[in-house]
Amino acid sequence: MTPLETAMRDDWGRLLALLAAQFRRLDLAEDSLAEAFASAARTWADDGAPANPSAWLLTTARRRALDRLRAEAVAAKSLPLLAIEAEITANARRVLVDASQDPGATDERLRLILLCAHPSLSPESAAALTLRLVLGVPTADIARLFLVPTATMAARLTRARKRLGGARFDVPVGAALQARIAAVAEIAYLAFTAAYAPGSGADVVRAAEAGEALRLVQVLREVAPAEYCDDLVALQALMMLQHARRDARSEDGRLVLLPDQDRTRWRMSEIADALELLAPLARRSPSTPYLLQALVAAEHSGPGDTDWGRISQWYEELEELTGSPIVRLNRAVAVAESEGPQAGLALLSDLDLPGHRLPAVRAELLTRTGQIAEARAVYDTAIAACTNTTERDHLIQRRDALS
């Protein structure tokens, strides 16, 4: 990775947060930083990277922003309103001196992350804006993640920026802070799920985009207050355990379900890191949705036989906490494994869930009970509702294999 690529990956969000805090305009901050990176691409190729790349980029971006302000016809009237606050200036200057350990940068990054999770934005728009502004993910890659054309995603990001035009660029306190951090965590998991198990298209998994969503949780964990750490660690462990299986999730373009995956293709070092994160939480922390899901994922990642009875208990607890029909569906699968398919079908009897996953599970359980004709009909329902090409092919194979 070149110094410029490293700076893009590691410093984009921090630098953007500082610029946005200084100039109080997301558009100005983002454009100026993009111009600084473009200038770096030209300059560093000839002269080599500077000793402190992030400081170089921040200085260049600040100059671009000030030049643009001066050039704007309304600059003379606007400048008094854009007065730089002394504290923010001091933070920016400290970053110029030491880009690695500055607490002000941490604060500003948290402000930016929380701003992207503003309640005025839809979850999808908030997720897209967070990936773009906090992590610097290119618009084309975000569009691929959410299965829309690049132009559509660019327009969506523009609308989101405009909607935030009047939003306060500050860190809420108390319950509001807790709610905003929870929203960012949900945004990260939404983005991860969209990449790890795409609902439509031909991809089985989009590993790079899933990795970016995981990185967002890591960044949030670094900058969020300590009292919110446990839930973020649980979420990070959950995503790491799932992400570690990415290489085994498909073979020759075909979906490979968990029981059939080649475990030698799992990234065991990542699983070990996740289990190390999870172990203290499992001993001392109260049950939360992320912790329970992480425990289920950890049980699936172990070297021995899966304890389906334990997983069923965790899903039951999770269903009590969330009331989610998706959790009920997963619980039914676990119960079918531990108590038999009829017990799993009983849990699905009053479940209503759009999409193909409910009929797909019901068809599989009907197959196991020997109700072949009914299973075939329910497979047809699942196939008709499935918009992911690879998953649909898998369902067709399962239906056609029925004798």
Tab-separated table of C-alpha atoms in Angstrom:
chain	number	residue	atom	x	y	z
A	1	MET	CA	0.000	0.000	0.000
A	2	THR	CA	1.420	3.421	-0.964
A	3	PRO	CA	1.674	6.258	1.598
A	4	LEU	CA	-1.228	7.974	-0.153
A	5	GLU	CA	-3.387	4.855	0.001
A	6	THR	CA	-2.485	4.423	3.651
A	7	ALA	CA	-3.424	8.025	4.362
A	8	MET	CA	-6.723	7.583	2.551
A	9	ARG	CA	-7.565	4.510	4.580
A	10	ASP	CA	-6.368	5.664	7.995
A	11	ASP	CA	-6.640	9.458	7.995
A	12	TRP	CA	-9.557	10.461	5.769
A	13	GLY	CA	-12.183	10.461	8.483
A	14	ARG	CA	-10.001	12.146	11.093
A	15	LEU	CA	-8.905	14.922	8.738
A	16	LEU	CA	-12.416	15.460	7.418
A	17	ALA	CA	-13.725	15.723	10.968
A	18	LEU	CA	-11.160	18.397	11.811
A	19	LEU	CA	-11.886	20.382	8.674
A	20	ALA	CA	-15.640	20.129	9.155
A	21	ALA	CA	-15.271	21.265	12.756
A	22	GLN	CA	-13.091	24.168	11.710
A	23	PHE	CA	-15.131	25.416	8.768
A	24	ARG	CA	-18.582	24.172	9.840
A	25	ARG	CA	-19.394	23.090	6.286
A	26	LEU	CA	-19.323	19.465	5.230
A	27	ASP	CA	-19.248	20.263	1.520
A	28	LEU	CA	-16.314	22.646	1.875
A	29	ALA	CA	-14.422	20.212	4.094
A	30	GLU	CA	-14.968	17.244	1.799
A	31	ASP	CA	-14.120	19.111	-1.416
A	32	SER	CA	-10.992	20.632	0.111
A	33	LEU	CA	-9.748	17.317	1.431
A	34	ALA	CA	-10.418	15.613	-1.906
A	35	GLU	CA	-8.409	18.349	-3.624
A	36	ALA	CA	-5.594	17.842	-1.112
A	37	PHE	CA	-5.474	14.124	-1.890
A	38	ALA	CA	-5.488	14.879	-5.622
A	39	SER	CA	-2.607	17.299	-5.109
A	40	ALA	CA	-0.753	14.685	-3.081
A	41	ALA	CA	-1.150	12.155	-5.875
A	42	ARG	CA	0.588	14.548	-8.239
A	43	THR	CA	3.236	15.899	-5.858
A	44	TRP	CA	4.242	12.779	-3.956
A	45	ALA	CA	4.734	10.822	-7.173
A	46	ASP	CA	7.595	13.170	-8.092
A	47	ASP	CA	8.934	14.335	-4.735
A	48	GLY	CA	8.128	11.372	-2.524
A	49	ALA	CA	5.810	11.325	0.478
A	50	PRO	CA	6.459	13.912	3.213
A	51	ALA	CA	7.594	12.898	6.691
A	52	ASN	CA	4.113	13.543	8.079
A	53	PRO	CA	1.601	12.787	5.306
A	54	SER	CA	-1.516	13.574	7.331
A	55	ALA	CA	-0.167	16.963	8.411
A	56	TRP	CA	0.697	17.734	4.783
A	57	LEU	CA	-2.818	16.811	3.702
A	58	LEU	CA	-4.472	18.821	6.463
A	59	THR	CA	-2.414	21.921	5.717
A	60	THR	CA	-3.113	21.648	1.997
A	61	ALA	CA	-6.823	21.084	2.546
A	62	ARG	CA	-7.062	24.071	4.897
A	63	ARG	CA	-5.405	26.274	2.283
A	64	ARG	CA	-7.832	25.017	-0.369
A	65	ALA	CA	-10.781	25.746	1.911
A	66	LEU	CA	-9.569	29.244	2.708
A	67	ASP	CA	-8.905	29.937	-0.976
A	68	ARG	CA	-12.434	28.845	-1.825
A	69	LEU	CA	-13.931	30.989	0.901
A	70	ARG	CA	-12.055	34.002	-0.336
A	71	ALA	CA	-13.231	33.337	-3.874
A	72	GLU	CA	-16.877	33.111	-2.987
A	73	ALA	CA	-18.792	36.246	-3.602
A	74	VAL	CA	-20.391	36.075	-0.166
A	75	ALA	CA	-17.163	35.408	1.653
A	76	ALA	CA	-16.907	38.883	3.071
A	77	LYS	CA	-20.321	38.526	4.718
A	78	SER	CA	-19.911	34.904	5.686
A	79	LEU	CA	-16.474	35.033	7.196
A	80	PRO	CA	-17.565	36.469	10.541
A	81	LEU	CA	-19.969	33.518	10.905
A	82	LEU	CA	-17.214	31.112	10.019
A	83	ALA	CA	-14.916	32.368	12.728
A	84	ILE	CA	-12.750	29.545	13.931
A	85	GLU	CA	-13.315	28.656	17.527
A	86	ALA	CA	-10.199	28.847	19.643
A	87	GLU	CA	-10.541	25.356	21.021
A	88	ILE	CA	-11.014	23.769	17.604
A	89	THR	CA	-8.058	25.709	16.242
A	90	ALA	CA	-5.902	24.473	19.069
A	91	ASN	CA	-6.955	20.906	18.375
A	92	ALA	CA	-6.155	21.253	14.676
A	93	ARG	CA	-2.741	22.683	15.456
A	94	ARG	CA	-1.946	19.835	17.798
A	95	VAL	CA	-2.813	17.379	15.048
A	96	LEU	CA	-0.378	19.138	12.732
A	97	VAL	CA	2.352	18.519	15.271
A	98	ASP	CA	1.412	14.979	16.245
A	99	ALA	CA	-1.113	13.265	14.027
A	100	SER	CA	-1.113	9.974	15.892
A	101	GLN	CA	-2.207	10.651	19.454
A	102	ASP	CA	-4.235	13.792	19.417
A	103	PRO	CA	-7.288	13.665	21.690
A	104	GLY	CA	-8.881	16.590	19.869
A	105	ALA	CA	-8.864	14.582	16.674
A	106	THR	CA	-10.663	11.798	18.505
A	107	ASP	CA	-13.337	14.212	19.661
A	108	GLU	CA	-13.804	15.694	16.212
A	109	ARG	CA	-14.012	12.264	14.634
A	110	LEU	CA	-16.736	11.285	17.074
A	111	ARG	CA	-18.597	14.472	16.197
A	112	LEU	CA	-18.446	13.615	12.516
A	113	ILE	CA	-19.581	10.024	13.064
A	114	LEU	CA	-22.506	11.143	15.201
A	115	LEU	CA	-23.461	13.828	12.696
A	116	CYS	CA	-23.682	11.183	9.961
A	117	ALA	CA	-26.136	9.255	12.152
A	118	HIS	CA	-28.405	12.286	12.509
A	119	PRO	CA	-32.061	11.322	13.075
A	120	SER	CA	-33.132	13.363	10.051
A	121	LEU	CA	-31.478	10.814	7.735
A	122	SER	CA	-32.869	7.446	6.734
A	123	PRO	CA	-30.763	4.454	7.882
A	124	GLU	CA	-29.650	3.775	4.300
A	125	SER	CA	-28.616	7.400	3.712
A	126	ALA	CA	-26.873	7.563	7.077
A	127	ALA	CA	-24.960	4.374	6.310
A	128	ALA	CA	-23.886	5.650	2.901
A	129	LEU	CA	-22.852	9.053	4.238
A	130	THR	CA	-20.931	7.489	7.119
A	131	LEU	CA	-18.969	5.209	4.814
A	132	ARG	CA	-18.196	8.127	2.506
A	133	LEU	CA	-17.274	10.754	5.071
A	134	VAL	CA	-15.824	8.771	7.970
A	135	LEU	CA	-13.976	6.073	6.027
A	136	GLY	CA	-13.510	7.750	2.647
A	137	VAL	CA	-15.080	4.823	0.763
A	138	PRO	CA	-15.516	5.854	-2.912
A	139	THR	CA	-19.063	6.602	-4.026
A	140	ALA	CA	-18.902	3.853	-6.666
A	141	ASP	CA	-18.082	1.237	-4.005
A	142	ILE	CA	-20.937	2.418	-1.778
A	143	ALA	CA	-23.290	2.231	-4.764
A	144	ARG	CA	-22.178	-1.359	-5.364
A	145	LEU	CA	-22.830	-2.193	-1.732
A	146	PHE	CA	-26.399	-0.890	-1.846
A	147	LEU	CA	-27.048	-2.133	-5.407
A	148	VAL	CA	-27.799	1.207	-7.008
A	149	PRO	CA	-26.085	3.032	-9.896
A	150	THR	CA	-23.212	5.306	-8.951
A	151	ALA	CA	-25.116	8.385	-10.110
A	152	THR	CA	-28.044	7.446	-7.883
A	153	MET	CA	-25.780	7.031	-4.883
A	154	ALA	CA	-24.040	10.336	-5.633
A	155	ALA	CA	-27.417	12.073	-5.680
A	156	ARG	CA	-28.417	10.344	-2.440
A	157	LEU	CA	-25.223	11.516	-0.757
A	158	THR	CA	-25.784	15.062	-1.993
A	159	ARG	CA	-29.308	15.097	-0.552
A	160	ALA	CA	-28.003	13.759	2.749
A	161	ARG	CA	-25.352	16.483	2.958
A	162	LYS	CA	-27.967	19.154	2.248
A	163	ARG	CA	-30.266	17.723	4.881
A	164	LEU	CA	-27.458	18.076	7.404
A	165	GLY	CA	-26.876	21.684	6.399
A	166	GLY	CA	-28.587	23.045	9.480
A	167	ALA	CA	-27.671	20.249	11.871
A	168	ARG	CA	-25.602	20.951	14.950
A	169	PHE	CA	-22.053	19.700	14.686
A	170	ASP	CA	-21.725	18.723	18.293
A	171	VAL	CA	-21.713	15.719	20.601
A	172	PRO	CA	-25.026	15.140	22.393
A	173	VAL	CA	-25.019	14.043	26.009
A	174	GLY	CA	-26.814	11.485	28.146
A	175	ALA	CA	-29.596	9.506	26.551
A	176	ALA	CA	-29.221	11.380	23.268
A	177	LEU	CA	-25.563	10.330	23.014
A	178	GLN	CA	-26.456	6.723	23.829
A	179	ALA	CA	-29.159	6.738	21.159
A	180	ARG	CA	-26.839	8.246	18.540
A	181	ILE	CA	-24.047	5.740	19.218
A	182	ALA	CA	-26.566	2.921	19.031
A	183	ALA	CA	-27.716	4.324	15.690
A	184	VAL	CA	-24.157	4.320	14.336
A	185	ALA	CA	-23.700	0.732	15.496
A	186	GLU	CA	-26.901	-0.253	13.694
A	187	ILE	CA	-25.702	1.599	10.594
A	188	ALA	CA	-22.438	-0.322	10.646
A	189	TYR	CA	-24.207	-3.650	11.040
A	190	LEU	CA	-26.677	-2.727	8.285
A	191	ALA	CA	-23.780	-2.015	5.946
A	192	PHE	CA	-22.006	-5.204	7.001
A	193	THR	CA	-25.099	-7.343	6.460
A	194	ALA	CA	-25.719	-5.766	3.060
A	195	ALA	CA	-22.198	-6.776	2.073
A	196	TYR	CA	-21.964	-10.156	3.786
A	197	ALA	CA	-25.344	-11.473	2.650
A	198	PRO	CA	-26.550	-9.338	-0.276
A	199	GLY	CA	-30.303	-9.437	-0.654
A	200	SER	CA	-30.128	-9.186	-4.429
A	201	GLY	CA	-27.685	-9.319	-7.293
A	202	ALA	CA	-25.283	-12.149	-8.112
A	203	ASP	CA	-22.663	-11.787	-5.369
A	204	VAL	CA	-22.631	-14.218	-2.458
A	205	VAL	CA	-20.465	-11.897	-0.388
A	206	ARG	CA	-18.789	-8.531	-0.975
A	207	ALA	CA	-15.792	-8.955	1.265
A	208	ALA	CA	-14.156	-5.565	0.760
A	209	GLU	CA	-17.312	-3.639	1.604
A	210	ALA	CA	-17.994	-5.879	4.620
A	211	GLY	CA	-14.464	-5.115	5.796
A	212	GLU	CA	-15.158	-1.387	5.566
A	213	ALA	CA	-18.250	-1.753	7.731
A	214	LEU	CA	-16.194	-3.664	10.276
A	215	ARG	CA	-13.610	-0.885	10.219
A	216	LEU	CA	-16.351	1.617	11.032
A	217	VAL	CA	-17.139	-0.259	14.240
A	218	GLN	CA	-13.449	-0.303	15.134
A	219	VAL	CA	-13.234	3.456	14.615
A	220	LEU	CA	-16.389	4.056	16.637
A	221	ARG	CA	-15.008	1.929	19.440
A	222	GLU	CA	-11.817	4.003	19.450
A	223	VAL	CA	-13.591	7.337	19.799
A	224	ALA	CA	-16.754	6.560	21.787
A	225	PRO	CA	-16.884	7.101	25.559
A	226	ALA	CA	-15.778	4.098	27.597
A	227	GLU	CA	-19.217	3.346	29.055
A	228	TYR	CA	-20.445	2.281	25.594
A	229	CYS	CA	-17.453	0.041	24.951
A	230	ASP	CA	-18.926	-3.357	25.883
A	231	ASP	CA	-21.727	-3.277	23.339
A	232	LEU	CA	-19.381	-2.071	20.614
A	233	VAL	CA	-16.866	-4.805	21.442
A	234	ALA	CA	-19.649	-7.393	21.217
A	235	LEU	CA	-20.665	-6.037	17.823
A	236	GLN	CA	-17.063	-6.026	16.630
A	237	ALA	CA	-16.602	-9.639	17.753
A	238	LEU	CA	-19.849	-10.653	16.017
A	239	MET	CA	-18.807	-9.073	12.730
A	240	MET	CA	-15.256	-10.487	12.959
A	241	LEU	CA	-16.567	-14.018	13.497
A	242	GLN	CA	-18.843	-13.766	10.460
A	243	HIS	CA	-16.254	-11.984	8.320
A	244	ALA	CA	-13.660	-14.675	9.081
A	245	ARG	CA	-15.746	-17.167	7.061
A	246	ARG	CA	-15.907	-15.047	3.912
A	247	ASP	CA	-13.516	-17.179	1.814
A	248	ALA	CA	-15.540	-20.339	2.442
A	249	ARG	CA	-18.944	-18.804	1.800
A	250	SER	CA	-18.867	-19.441	-1.935
A	251	GLU	CA	-17.214	-21.868	-4.313
A	252	ASP	CA	-17.182	-21.422	-8.072
A	253	GLY	CA	-19.814	-18.722	-7.653
A	254	ARG	CA	-22.118	-21.010	-5.687
A	255	LEU	CA	-23.413	-20.338	-2.191
A	256	VAL	CA	-21.971	-22.713	0.420
A	257	LEU	CA	-24.041	-22.966	3.584
A	258	LEU	CA	-22.349	-22.975	6.969
A	259	PRO	CA	-22.518	-26.761	7.629
A	260	ASP	CA	-20.951	-27.463	4.230
A	261	GLN	CA	-18.150	-24.891	4.373
A	262	ASP	CA	-14.495	-25.933	4.198
A	263	ARG	CA	-13.282	-24.832	7.617
A	264	THR	CA	-9.667	-24.799	6.476
A	265	ARG	CA	-10.641	-21.686	4.500
A	266	TRP	CA	-11.812	-19.850	7.600
A	267	ARG	CA	-9.405	-17.200	8.846
A	268	MET	CA	-8.620	-18.744	12.191
A	269	SER	CA	-6.446	-15.881	13.440
A	270	GLU	CA	-9.409	-13.504	13.046
A	271	ILE	CA	-11.673	-15.960	14.864
A	272	ALA	CA	-9.130	-16.193	17.688
A	273	ASP	CA	-8.986	-12.397	17.946
A	274	ALA	CA	-12.775	-12.210	18.082
A	275	LEU	CA	-13.026	-14.885	20.766
A	276	GLU	CA	-10.434	-13.028	22.812
A	277	LEU	CA	-12.587	-9.905	22.622
A	278	LEU	CA	-15.710	-11.858	23.501
A	279	ALA	CA	-14.473	-13.940	26.436
A	280	PRO	CA	-14.544	-11.251	29.170
A	281	LEU	CA	-17.964	-10.022	28.020
A	282	ALA	CA	-19.399	-13.526	28.215
A	283	ARG	CA	-18.254	-13.768	31.844
A	284	ARG	CA	-19.355	-10.402	33.214
A	285	SER	CA	-21.675	-8.462	30.900
A	286	PRO	CA	-25.476	-8.614	30.866
A	287	SER	CA	-27.140	-10.068	27.801
A	288	THR	CA	-27.565	-7.658	24.927
A	289	PRO	CA	-28.631	-8.357	21.347
A	290	TYR	CA	-25.105	-7.985	19.972
A	291	LEU	CA	-23.582	-10.128	22.726
A	292	LEU	CA	-26.095	-12.936	22.238
A	293	GLN	CA	-25.583	-12.921	18.470
A	294	ALA	CA	-21.826	-12.963	18.987
A	295	LEU	CA	-22.126	-15.962	21.304
A	296	VAL	CA	-24.121	-17.792	18.642
A	297	ALA	CA	-21.490	-16.956	16.026
A	298	ALA	CA	-18.747	-18.117	18.396
A	299	GLU	CA	-20.518	-21.442	18.933
A	300	HIS	CA	-20.575	-21.925	15.154
A	301	SER	CA	-16.848	-21.117	14.982
A	302	GLY	CA	-15.659	-23.747	17.442
A	303	PRO	CA	-13.677	-26.840	16.432
A	304	GLY	CA	-16.111	-29.378	17.917
A	305	ASP	CA	-19.742	-30.280	17.375
A	306	THR	CA	-22.202	-27.395	17.497
A	307	ASP	CA	-24.278	-27.258	20.687
A	308	TRP	CA	-27.673	-26.493	19.106
A	309	GLY	CA	-29.453	-26.634	22.430
A	310	ARG	CA	-27.333	-23.800	23.772
A	311	ILE	CA	-27.871	-21.807	20.576
A	312	SER	CA	-31.628	-22.323	20.901
A	313	GLN	CA	-31.523	-20.865	24.414
A	314	TRP	CA	-29.566	-17.830	23.254
A	315	TYR	CA	-32.032	-17.246	20.404
A	316	GLU	CA	-34.956	-17.555	22.780
A	317	GLU	CA	-33.374	-14.921	25.028
A	318	LEU	CA	-32.649	-12.765	21.994
A	319	GLU	CA	-36.242	-13.023	20.823
A	320	GLU	CA	-37.451	-11.902	24.237
A	321	LEU	CA	-35.182	-8.846	23.983
A	322	THR	CA	-35.963	-7.861	20.397
A	323	GLY	CA	-39.233	-9.473	19.324
A	324	SER	CA	-37.640	-9.793	15.885
A	325	PRO	CA	-39.227	-12.207	13.371
A	326	ILE	CA	-35.752	-12.813	11.923
A	327	VAL	CA	-34.630	-14.027	15.338
A	328	ARG	CA	-37.647	-16.336	15.522
A	329	LEU	CA	-36.669	-17.751	12.124
A	330	ASN	CA	-33.104	-18.402	13.270
A	331	ARG	CA	-34.383	-19.867	16.532
A	332	ALA	CA	-36.588	-22.264	14.575
A	333	VAL	CA	-33.542	-23.511	12.670
A	334	ALA	CA	-31.647	-24.091	15.912
A	335	VAL	CA	-34.615	-25.817	17.548
A	336	ALA	CA	-35.029	-28.056	14.486
A	337	GLU	CA	-31.414	-29.132	14.846
A	338	SER	CA	-31.701	-29.866	18.557
A	339	GLU	CA	-35.282	-31.163	18.852
A	340	GLY	CA	-36.239	-32.190	15.314
A	341	PRO	CA	-37.841	-30.501	12.273
A	342	GLN	CA	-41.419	-30.684	13.614
A	343	ALA	CA	-40.409	-28.532	16.601
A	344	GLY	CA	-38.854	-26.021	14.228
A	345	LEU	CA	-41.956	-25.938	12.041
A	346	ALA	CA	-44.116	-25.297	15.097
A	347	LEU	CA	-42.170	-22.096	15.790
A	348	LEU	CA	-42.795	-20.936	12.218
A	349	SER	CA	-46.542	-21.590	12.252
A	350	ASP	CA	-47.589	-18.022	13.117
A	351	LEU	CA	-44.589	-16.194	11.674
A	352	ASP	CA	-45.068	-13.551	8.984
A	353	LEU	CA	-41.907	-12.377	7.235
A	354	PRO	CA	-41.530	-10.893	3.733
A	355	GLY	CA	-38.902	-12.216	1.353
A	356	HIS	CA	-37.628	-15.695	0.584
A	357	ARG	CA	-35.912	-16.724	3.832
A	358	LEU	CA	-39.044	-17.868	5.702
A	359	PRO	CA	-40.361	-20.135	2.895
A	360	ALA	CA	-36.805	-21.392	2.263
A	361	VAL	CA	-36.444	-22.548	5.868
A	362	ARG	CA	-39.967	-23.967	5.956
A	363	ALA	CA	-39.324	-25.918	2.743
A	364	GLU	CA	-36.107	-27.356	4.166
A	365	LEU	CA	-37.840	-28.487	7.369
A	366	LEU	CA	-40.776	-29.944	5.427
A	367	THR	CA	-38.260	-31.912	3.376
A	368	ARG	CA	-36.745	-33.353	6.539
A	369	THR	CA	-40.171	-34.482	7.756
A	370	GLY	CA	-40.812	-36.261	4.464
A	371	GLN	CA	-43.597	-33.902	3.296
A	372	ILE	CA	-42.074	-33.696	-0.182
A	373	ALA	CA	-45.019	-32.362	-2.205
A	374	GLU	CA	-45.640	-29.539	0.258
A	375	ALA	CA	-41.899	-28.818	0.463
A	376	ARG	CA	-41.693	-28.501	-3.325
A	377	ALA	CA	-44.577	-26.008	-3.359
A	378	VAL	CA	-42.996	-23.907	-0.608
A	379	TYR	CA	-39.644	-23.985	-2.429
A	380	ASP	CA	-41.480	-22.481	-5.423
A	381	THR	CA	-42.683	-19.662	-3.185
A	382	ALA	CA	-39.145	-19.046	-1.927
A	383	ILE	CA	-37.679	-19.064	-5.430
A	384	ALA	CA	-40.252	-16.562	-6.644
A	385	ALA	CA	-39.439	-14.199	-3.777
A	386	CYS	CA	-35.632	-14.496	-3.979
A	387	THR	CA	-33.800	-11.623	-5.718
A	388	ASN	CA	-30.248	-12.864	-5.163
A	389	THR	CA	-29.218	-14.860	-8.219
A	390	THR	CA	-26.882	-17.239	-6.400
A	391	GLU	CA	-29.308	-17.954	-3.595
A	392	ARG	CA	-32.107	-18.547	-6.101
A	393	ASP	CA	-29.954	-21.066	-7.960
A	394	HIS	CA	-29.292	-22.813	-4.654
A	395	LEU	CA	-33.021	-23.013	-3.891
A	396	ILE	CA	-33.759	-24.356	-7.378
A	397	GLN	CA	-31.172	-27.093	-6.844
A	398	ARG	CA	-32.725	-28.021	-3.511
A	399	ARG	CA	-36.212	-28.192	-5.044
A	400	ASP	CA	-35.081	-30.203	-8.054
A	401	ALA	CA	-33.253	-32.660	-5.782
A	402	LEU	CA	-36.533	-33.687	-4.138
A	403	SER	CA	-37.559	-37.132	-5.260
